[in-house]
């Protein structure tokens, strides 16, 4: 158990006691007095795998299969694509229902290949994101992640997202203005998803590439009010 967070150990213990991932997470939420719910995307064990060019620095042109979320996130190579094993895992029904019943669905921010994209690799969840009448907003990261998205521009984040989920549509792409050196290129990339670009100050002022919770919440509130009644619901 060395190195594992106490919260994670508690969740695993409740999973084993209750035999149900959703019930266990709901109970943890009650214990913490949390508002809302945390739902897993799938109830079956999943392994994240990636094709990475240059994972071994001594073979910079070779493409290797890298296994495990932490290994993918920390690879020194260039991630080409990611996939799940098993390839077509079933989604948790409550998660699908939440997407279908939502007014807005927010994707990101987070580790692009090891956190954001994997949700789009669960077929039932991707279908729900496609079929839902909710509006969809994608929050871009403030900076490339060392290893995983080293050297990525904001628009390249969108490009790799589109390669993994070509039928995904978005309504809004949210980014921090200071993190977008080429707004026209980002606007063009967003248009491929049917999305408008909204720029807002959402970063902490301490110079670290982290979102400020209050500024990010204010940006969401403004987007929800501005875009909630523009055009027909899908």
PDB file of C-alpha atoms in Angstrom:
ATOM      1  CA  UNK A   1       0.000   0.000   0.000  1.00  0.00           C
ATOM      2  CA  UNK A   2       3.067   2.244   0.064  1.00  0.00           C
ATOM      3  CA  UNK A   3       2.625   5.407  -1.979  1.00  0.00           C
ATOM      4  CA  UNK A   4      -1.143   5.127  -2.380  1.00  0.00           C
ATOM      5  CA  UNK A   5      -3.426   7.957  -1.260  1.00  0.00           C
ATOM      6  CA  UNK A   6      -5.666   7.162   1.705  1.00  0.00           C
ATOM      7  CA  UNK A   7      -8.696   8.290  -0.297  1.00  0.00           C
ATOM      8  CA  UNK A   8      -7.957   5.769  -3.043  1.00  0.00           C
ATOM      9  CA  UNK A   9      -7.547   2.982  -0.493  1.00  0.00           C
ATOM     10  CA  UNK A  10     -10.889   3.897   1.069  1.00  0.00           C
ATOM     11  CA  UNK A  11     -12.617   3.785  -2.319  1.00  0.00           C
ATOM     12  CA  UNK A  12     -11.116   0.369  -3.126  1.00  0.00           C
ATOM     13  CA  UNK A  13     -12.156  -0.986   0.267  1.00  0.00           C
ATOM     14  CA  UNK A  14     -15.725   0.194  -0.251  1.00  0.00           C
ATOM     15  CA  UNK A  15     -15.786  -1.284  -3.761  1.00  0.00           C
ATOM     16  CA  UNK A  16     -14.836  -4.646  -2.296  1.00  0.00           C
ATOM     17  CA  UNK A  17     -17.325  -4.408   0.567  1.00  0.00           C
ATOM     18  CA  UNK A  18     -20.281  -3.197  -1.503  1.00  0.00           C
ATOM     19  CA  UNK A  19     -19.464  -4.950  -4.752  1.00  0.00           C
ATOM     20  CA  UNK A  20     -20.600  -1.901  -6.715  1.00  0.00           C
ATOM     21  CA  UNK A  21     -18.409   0.961  -7.932  1.00  0.00           C
ATOM     22  CA  UNK A  22     -21.207   3.523  -8.134  1.00  0.00           C
ATOM     23  CA  UNK A  23     -22.564   2.787  -4.652  1.00  0.00           C
ATOM     24  CA  UNK A  24     -19.058   3.010  -3.209  1.00  0.00           C
ATOM     25  CA  UNK A  25     -18.380   6.395  -4.795  1.00  0.00           C
ATOM     26  CA  UNK A  26     -21.788   7.691  -3.690  1.00  0.00           C
ATOM     27  CA  UNK A  27     -20.998   6.624  -0.110  1.00  0.00           C
ATOM     28  CA  UNK A  28     -17.610   8.361  -0.213  1.00  0.00           C
ATOM     29  CA  UNK A  29     -19.380  11.490  -1.445  1.00  0.00           C
ATOM     30  CA  UNK A  30     -21.776  11.360   1.513  1.00  0.00           C
ATOM     31  CA  UNK A  31     -18.903  10.867   3.955  1.00  0.00           C
ATOM     32  CA  UNK A  32     -17.181  13.958   2.566  1.00  0.00           C
ATOM     33  CA  UNK A  33     -20.347  16.037   2.292  1.00  0.00           C
ATOM     34  CA  UNK A  34     -19.742  16.464  -1.436  1.00  0.00           C
ATOM     35  CA  UNK A  35     -22.251  17.992  -3.824  1.00  0.00           C
ATOM     36  CA  UNK A  36     -22.937  16.125  -7.048  1.00  0.00           C
ATOM     37  CA  UNK A  37     -21.626  12.678  -7.974  1.00  0.00           C
ATOM     38  CA  UNK A  38     -18.430  11.098  -9.206  1.00  0.00           C
ATOM     39  CA  UNK A  39     -19.087   8.308 -11.690  1.00  0.00           C
ATOM     40  CA  UNK A  40     -16.613   5.907 -13.279  1.00  0.00           C
ATOM     41  CA  UNK A  41     -16.647   5.683 -17.074  1.00  0.00           C
ATOM     42  CA  UNK A  42     -16.538   1.876 -16.943  1.00  0.00           C
ATOM     43  CA  UNK A  43     -16.831  -0.778 -14.237  1.00  0.00           C
ATOM     44  CA  UNK A  44     -14.401  -3.222 -15.856  1.00  0.00           C
ATOM     45  CA  UNK A  45     -10.614  -3.077 -15.350  1.00  0.00           C
ATOM     46  CA  UNK A  46      -8.999  -1.024 -18.119  1.00  0.00           C
ATOM     47  CA  UNK A  47      -5.432  -0.582 -19.254  1.00  0.00           C
ATOM     48  CA  UNK A  48      -4.344   2.489 -21.194  1.00  0.00           C
ATOM     49  CA  UNK A  49      -1.869   1.790 -23.966  1.00  0.00           C
ATOM     50  CA  UNK A  50      -0.122   4.249 -26.258  1.00  0.00           C
ATOM     51  CA  UNK A  51       1.970   4.147 -29.389  1.00  0.00           C
ATOM     52  CA  UNK A  52       4.971   6.353 -28.612  1.00  0.00           C
ATOM     53  CA  UNK A  53       7.764   7.418 -30.915  1.00  0.00           C
ATOM     54  CA  UNK A  54      11.086   7.712 -29.124  1.00  0.00           C
ATOM     55  CA  UNK A  55       9.967   6.272 -25.783  1.00  0.00           C
ATOM     56  CA  UNK A  56      13.475   4.802 -25.586  1.00  0.00           C
ATOM     57  CA  UNK A  57      15.875   7.762 -26.040  1.00  0.00           C
ATOM     58  CA  UNK A  58      18.421   5.389 -27.578  1.00  0.00           C
ATOM     59  CA  UNK A  59      15.922   4.565 -30.361  1.00  0.00           C
ATOM     60  CA  UNK A  60      14.355   7.975 -31.123  1.00  0.00           C
ATOM     61  CA  UNK A  61      12.686   6.898 -34.386  1.00  0.00           C
ATOM     62  CA  UNK A  62      11.168   3.650 -33.138  1.00  0.00           C
ATOM     63  CA  UNK A  63       7.510   3.424 -32.145  1.00  0.00           C
ATOM     64  CA  UNK A  64       6.823   1.333 -29.052  1.00  0.00           C
ATOM     65  CA  UNK A  65       3.677   0.307 -27.204  1.00  0.00           C
ATOM     66  CA  UNK A  66       3.683   1.891 -23.755  1.00  0.00           C
ATOM     67  CA  UNK A  67       1.348   0.487 -21.102  1.00  0.00           C
ATOM     68  CA  UNK A  68      -0.187   2.159 -18.068  1.00  0.00           C
ATOM     69  CA  UNK A  69      -1.583   5.635 -17.410  1.00  0.00           C
ATOM     70  CA  UNK A  70       1.396   6.848 -15.375  1.00  0.00           C
ATOM     71  CA  UNK A  71       3.916   5.562 -17.928  1.00  0.00           C
ATOM     72  CA  UNK A  72       2.055   7.236 -20.789  1.00  0.00           C
ATOM     73  CA  UNK A  73       1.849  10.510 -18.881  1.00  0.00           C
ATOM     74  CA  UNK A  74       5.577  10.552 -18.164  1.00  0.00           C
ATOM     75  CA  UNK A  75       6.963   9.230 -21.445  1.00  0.00           C
ATOM     76  CA  UNK A  76       9.891  11.226 -22.856  1.00  0.00           C
ATOM     77  CA  UNK A  77       8.755  10.321 -26.379  1.00  0.00           C
ATOM     78  CA  UNK A  78       6.017  11.623 -28.675  1.00  0.00           C
ATOM     79  CA  UNK A  79       2.612  10.004 -28.146  1.00  0.00           C
ATOM     80  CA  UNK A  80       1.098   9.036 -31.498  1.00  0.00           C
ATOM     81  CA  UNK A  81      -2.204   7.604 -30.265  1.00  0.00           C
ATOM     82  CA  UNK A  82      -3.817   5.911 -27.281  1.00  0.00           C
ATOM     83  CA  UNK A  83      -6.273   3.057 -26.922  1.00  0.00           C
ATOM     84  CA  UNK A  84      -7.938   1.039 -24.179  1.00  0.00           C
ATOM     85  CA  UNK A  85      -7.600  -2.663 -23.410  1.00  0.00           C
ATOM     86  CA  UNK A  86     -10.182  -4.142 -23.736  1.00  0.00           C
ATOM     87  CA  UNK A  87     -10.916  -2.056 -26.808  1.00  0.00           C
ATOM     88  CA  UNK A  88     -14.696  -1.680 -26.403  1.00  0.00           C
ATOM     89  CA  UNK A  89     -15.418  -1.556 -22.671  1.00  0.00           C
ATOM     90  CA  UNK A  90     -19.007  -1.144 -21.474  1.00  0.00           C
ATOM     91  CA  UNK A  91     -19.857   2.214 -19.956  1.00  0.00           C
ATOM     92  CA  UNK A  92     -21.376   2.575 -16.506  1.00  0.00           C
ATOM     93  CA  UNK A  93     -25.113   3.154 -17.203  1.00  0.00           C
ATOM     94  CA  UNK A  94     -25.308   5.983 -14.639  1.00  0.00           C
ATOM     95  CA  UNK A  95     -22.533   7.841 -16.463  1.00  0.00           C
ATOM     96  CA  UNK A  96     -24.338   7.516 -19.810  1.00  0.00           C
ATOM     97  CA  UNK A  97     -27.581   8.681 -18.188  1.00  0.00           C
ATOM     98  CA  UNK A  98     -25.827  11.695 -16.659  1.00  0.00           C
ATOM     99  CA  UNK A  99     -24.485  12.766 -20.060  1.00  0.00           C
ATOM    100  CA  UNK A 100     -27.881  12.345 -21.725  1.00  0.00           C
ATOM    101  CA  UNK A 101     -29.679  14.274 -18.960  1.00  0.00           C
ATOM    102  CA  UNK A 102     -27.163  17.125 -18.681  1.00  0.00           C
ATOM    103  CA  UNK A 103     -27.671  20.725 -19.797  1.00  0.00           C
ATOM    104  CA  UNK A 104     -23.923  21.138 -20.344  1.00  0.00           C
ATOM    105  CA  UNK A 105     -21.086  18.636 -20.600  1.00  0.00           C
ATOM    106  CA  UNK A 106     -17.575  19.870 -19.772  1.00  0.00           C
ATOM    107  CA  UNK A 107     -14.506  18.064 -21.135  1.00  0.00           C
ATOM    108  CA  UNK A 108     -11.067  18.864 -19.724  1.00  0.00           C
ATOM    109  CA  UNK A 109      -8.838  20.321 -18.561  1.00  0.00           C
ATOM    110  CA  UNK A 110      -6.478  17.498 -17.742  1.00  0.00           C
ATOM    111  CA  UNK A 111      -3.775  15.206 -19.056  1.00  0.00           C
ATOM    112  CA  UNK A 112      -4.736  14.981 -22.702  1.00  0.00           C
ATOM    113  CA  UNK A 113      -3.781  11.434 -23.680  1.00  0.00           C
ATOM    114  CA  UNK A 114      -4.079   9.796 -20.272  1.00  0.00           C
ATOM    115  CA  UNK A 115      -7.161  11.543 -18.850  1.00  0.00           C
ATOM    116  CA  UNK A 116      -9.283  13.509 -21.354  1.00  0.00           C
ATOM    117  CA  UNK A 117      -9.165  11.318 -24.468  1.00  0.00           C
ATOM    118  CA  UNK A 118      -9.746   7.924 -22.743  1.00  0.00           C
ATOM    119  CA  UNK A 119     -13.341   8.905 -21.924  1.00  0.00           C
ATOM    120  CA  UNK A 120     -13.964   9.207 -25.654  1.00  0.00           C
ATOM    121  CA  UNK A 121     -12.693   5.673 -26.228  1.00  0.00           C
ATOM    122  CA  UNK A 122     -15.635   4.094 -24.389  1.00  0.00           C
ATOM    123  CA  UNK A 123     -18.161   3.583 -27.224  1.00  0.00           C
ATOM    124  CA  UNK A 124     -21.315   4.055 -25.142  1.00  0.00           C
ATOM    125  CA  UNK A 125     -19.998   7.281 -23.628  1.00  0.00           C
ATOM    126  CA  UNK A 126     -18.977   8.660 -27.017  1.00  0.00           C
ATOM    127  CA  UNK A 127     -22.426   7.777 -28.386  1.00  0.00           C
ATOM    128  CA  UNK A 128     -24.018   9.576 -25.439  1.00  0.00           C
ATOM    129  CA  UNK A 129     -21.860  12.660 -26.064  1.00  0.00           C
ATOM    130  CA  UNK A 130     -22.950  12.578 -29.689  1.00  0.00           C
ATOM    131  CA  UNK A 131     -26.647  12.034 -29.002  1.00  0.00           C
ATOM    132  CA  UNK A 132     -27.163  14.252 -25.953  1.00  0.00           C
ATOM    133  CA  UNK A 133     -29.108  17.492 -26.293  1.00  0.00           C
ATOM    134  CA  UNK A 134     -26.651  19.083 -23.873  1.00  0.00           C
ATOM    135  CA  UNK A 135     -24.208  21.745 -25.010  1.00  0.00           C
ATOM    136  CA  UNK A 136     -20.536  20.711 -24.903  1.00  0.00           C
ATOM    137  CA  UNK A 137     -17.621  22.863 -23.796  1.00  0.00           C
ATOM    138  CA  UNK A 138     -13.983  21.810 -23.989  1.00  0.00           C
ATOM    139  CA  UNK A 139     -11.484  23.453 -21.636  1.00  0.00           C
ATOM    140  CA  UNK A 140      -7.951  23.533 -22.983  1.00  0.00           C
ATOM    141  CA  UNK A 141      -4.906  23.167 -20.780  1.00  0.00           C
ATOM    142  CA  UNK A 142      -2.818  26.214 -19.963  1.00  0.00           C
ATOM    143  CA  UNK A 143       0.437  24.690 -21.171  1.00  0.00           C
ATOM    144  CA  UNK A 144       1.744  21.520 -22.802  1.00  0.00           C
ATOM    145  CA  UNK A 145       2.383  18.700 -20.346  1.00  0.00           C
ATOM    146  CA  UNK A 146       6.046  17.642 -20.200  1.00  0.00           C
ATOM    147  CA  UNK A 147       6.389  14.265 -21.873  1.00  0.00           C
ATOM    148  CA  UNK A 148       2.760  13.663 -22.825  1.00  0.00           C
ATOM    149  CA  UNK A 149       2.061  16.742 -24.970  1.00  0.00           C
ATOM    150  CA  UNK A 150       5.474  18.376 -25.121  1.00  0.00           C
ATOM    151  CA  UNK A 151       5.503  21.143 -27.750  1.00  0.00           C
ATOM    152  CA  UNK A 152       1.751  20.966 -28.451  1.00  0.00           C
ATOM    153  CA  UNK A 153      -0.012  24.159 -29.524  1.00  0.00           C
ATOM    154  CA  UNK A 154      -3.631  24.688 -28.416  1.00  0.00           C
ATOM    155  CA  UNK A 155      -4.855  23.745 -31.886  1.00  0.00           C
ATOM    156  CA  UNK A 156      -2.807  20.547 -31.901  1.00  0.00           C
ATOM    157  CA  UNK A 157      -4.629  19.454 -28.755  1.00  0.00           C
ATOM    158  CA  UNK A 158      -7.834  19.726 -30.776  1.00  0.00           C
ATOM    159  CA  UNK A 159      -6.356  17.922 -33.750  1.00  0.00           C
ATOM    160  CA  UNK A 160      -5.378  14.822 -31.755  1.00  0.00           C
ATOM    161  CA  UNK A 161      -8.747  14.880 -29.997  1.00  0.00           C
ATOM    162  CA  UNK A 162     -10.441  14.834 -33.403  1.00  0.00           C
ATOM    163  CA  UNK A 163      -8.312  11.915 -34.586  1.00  0.00           C
ATOM    164  CA  UNK A 164      -9.408   9.816 -31.628  1.00  0.00           C
ATOM    165  CA  UNK A 165     -13.089  10.869 -31.757  1.00  0.00           C
ATOM    166  CA  UNK A 166     -13.858  12.072 -35.307  1.00  0.00           C
ATOM    167  CA  UNK A 167     -17.629  12.215 -34.769  1.00  0.00           C
ATOM    168  CA  UNK A 168     -17.419  14.361 -31.629  1.00  0.00           C
ATOM    169  CA  UNK A 169     -19.076  17.783 -31.891  1.00  0.00           C
ATOM    170  CA  UNK A 170     -18.473  20.711 -29.545  1.00  0.00           C
ATOM    171  CA  UNK A 171     -20.179  24.028 -28.950  1.00  0.00           C
ATOM    172  CA  UNK A 172     -17.458  26.013 -27.197  1.00  0.00           C
ATOM    173  CA  UNK A 173     -13.694  25.716 -26.784  1.00  0.00           C
ATOM    174  CA  UNK A 174     -12.487  27.622 -23.712  1.00  0.00           C
ATOM    175  CA  UNK A 175      -8.867  28.766 -23.460  1.00  0.00           C
ATOM    176  CA  UNK A 176      -6.811  31.285 -21.534  1.00  0.00           C
ATOM    177  CA  UNK A 177      -5.923  34.179 -23.827  1.00  0.00           C
ATOM    178  CA  UNK A 178      -2.319  34.243 -22.610  1.00  0.00           C
ATOM    179  CA  UNK A 179      -1.936  30.585 -23.630  1.00  0.00           C
ATOM    180  CA  UNK A 180      -3.112  31.134 -27.233  1.00  0.00           C
ATOM    181  CA  UNK A 181      -0.376  32.682 -29.413  1.00  0.00           C
ATOM    182  CA  UNK A 182      -2.300  32.044 -32.667  1.00  0.00           C
ATOM    183  CA  UNK A 183      -6.015  32.659 -32.227  1.00  0.00           C
ATOM    184  CA  UNK A 184      -6.833  32.233 -35.934  1.00  0.00           C
ATOM    185  CA  UNK A 185      -5.361  28.718 -36.017  1.00  0.00           C
ATOM    186  CA  UNK A 186      -7.259  27.767 -32.866  1.00  0.00           C
ATOM    187  CA  UNK A 187     -10.474  29.199 -34.340  1.00  0.00           C
ATOM    188  CA  UNK A 188     -10.004  27.121 -37.502  1.00  0.00           C
ATOM    189  CA  UNK A 189      -9.368  23.968 -35.464  1.00  0.00           C
ATOM    190  CA  UNK A 190     -12.459  24.619 -33.321  1.00  0.00           C
ATOM    191  CA  UNK A 191     -14.636  25.107 -36.405  1.00  0.00           C
ATOM    192  CA  UNK A 192     -13.966  21.484 -37.393  1.00  0.00           C
ATOM    193  CA  UNK A 193     -15.910  20.529 -34.266  1.00  0.00           C
ATOM    194  CA  UNK A 194     -18.605  23.152 -34.940  1.00  0.00           C
ATOM    195  CA  UNK A 195     -17.381  25.136 -31.926  1.00  0.00           C
ATOM    196  CA  UNK A 196     -16.802  28.785 -31.108  1.00  0.00           C
ATOM    197  CA  UNK A 197     -13.671  29.875 -29.223  1.00  0.00           C
ATOM    198  CA  UNK A 198     -14.031  31.745 -25.944  1.00  0.00           C
ATOM    199  CA  UNK A 199     -10.924  33.320 -24.404  1.00  0.00           C
ATOM    200  CA  UNK A 200     -10.940  34.253 -20.731  1.00  0.00           C
ATOM    201  CA  UNK A 201      -8.412  34.783 -17.933  1.00  0.00           C
ATOM    202  CA  UNK A 202      -8.648  31.444 -16.128  1.00  0.00           C
ATOM    203  CA  UNK A 203      -5.046  30.943 -14.912  1.00  0.00           C
ATOM    204  CA  UNK A 204      -3.637  31.488 -11.450  1.00  0.00           C
ATOM    205  CA  UNK A 205      -1.600  34.658 -11.097  1.00  0.00           C
ATOM    206  CA  UNK A 206       1.396  32.938  -9.480  1.00  0.00           C
ATOM    207  CA  UNK A 207       2.931  31.985 -12.822  1.00  0.00           C
ATOM    208  CA  UNK A 208       2.210  28.263 -12.534  1.00  0.00           C
ATOM    209  CA  UNK A 209       0.215  26.565 -15.331  1.00  0.00           C
ATOM    210  CA  UNK A 210      -2.787  25.884 -13.113  1.00  0.00           C
ATOM    211  CA  UNK A 211      -6.361  27.023 -13.438  1.00  0.00           C
ATOM    212  CA  UNK A 212      -7.805  29.362 -10.830  1.00  0.00           C
ATOM    213  CA  UNK A 213     -11.016  27.665  -9.603  1.00  0.00           C
ATOM    214  CA  UNK A 214     -12.961  30.901  -9.186  1.00  0.00           C
ATOM    215  CA  UNK A 215     -11.886  32.363 -12.532  1.00  0.00           C
ATOM    216  CA  UNK A 216     -12.660  29.079 -14.289  1.00  0.00           C
ATOM    217  CA  UNK A 217     -16.076  28.900 -12.620  1.00  0.00           C
ATOM    218  CA  UNK A 218     -16.796  32.495 -13.698  1.00  0.00           C
ATOM    219  CA  UNK A 219     -15.829  31.639 -17.279  1.00  0.00           C
ATOM    220  CA  UNK A 220     -18.167  28.638 -17.270  1.00  0.00           C
ATOM    221  CA  UNK A 221     -20.986  30.749 -15.848  1.00  0.00           C
ATOM    222  CA  UNK A 222     -20.517  33.335 -18.597  1.00  0.00           C
ATOM    223  CA  UNK A 223     -20.405  30.664 -21.320  1.00  0.00           C
ATOM    224  CA  UNK A 224     -23.499  28.924 -20.003  1.00  0.00           C
ATOM    225  CA  UNK A 225     -25.408  32.210 -20.005  1.00  0.00           C
ATOM    226  CA  UNK A 226     -24.140  33.393 -23.401  1.00  0.00           C
ATOM    227  CA  UNK A 227     -24.451  30.150 -25.344  1.00  0.00           C
ATOM    228  CA  UNK A 228     -27.309  28.408 -23.575  1.00  0.00           C
ATOM    229  CA  UNK A 229     -29.988  29.860 -25.831  1.00  0.00           C
ATOM    230  CA  UNK A 230     -28.064  30.466 -29.051  1.00  0.00           C
ATOM    231  CA  UNK A 231     -29.238  28.223 -31.859  1.00  0.00           C
ATOM    232  CA  UNK A 232     -31.270  25.004 -31.631  1.00  0.00           C
ATOM    233  CA  UNK A 233     -30.416  22.322 -29.134  1.00  0.00           C
ATOM    234  CA  UNK A 234     -28.893  19.266 -30.731  1.00  0.00           C
TER     235      UNK A 234
END
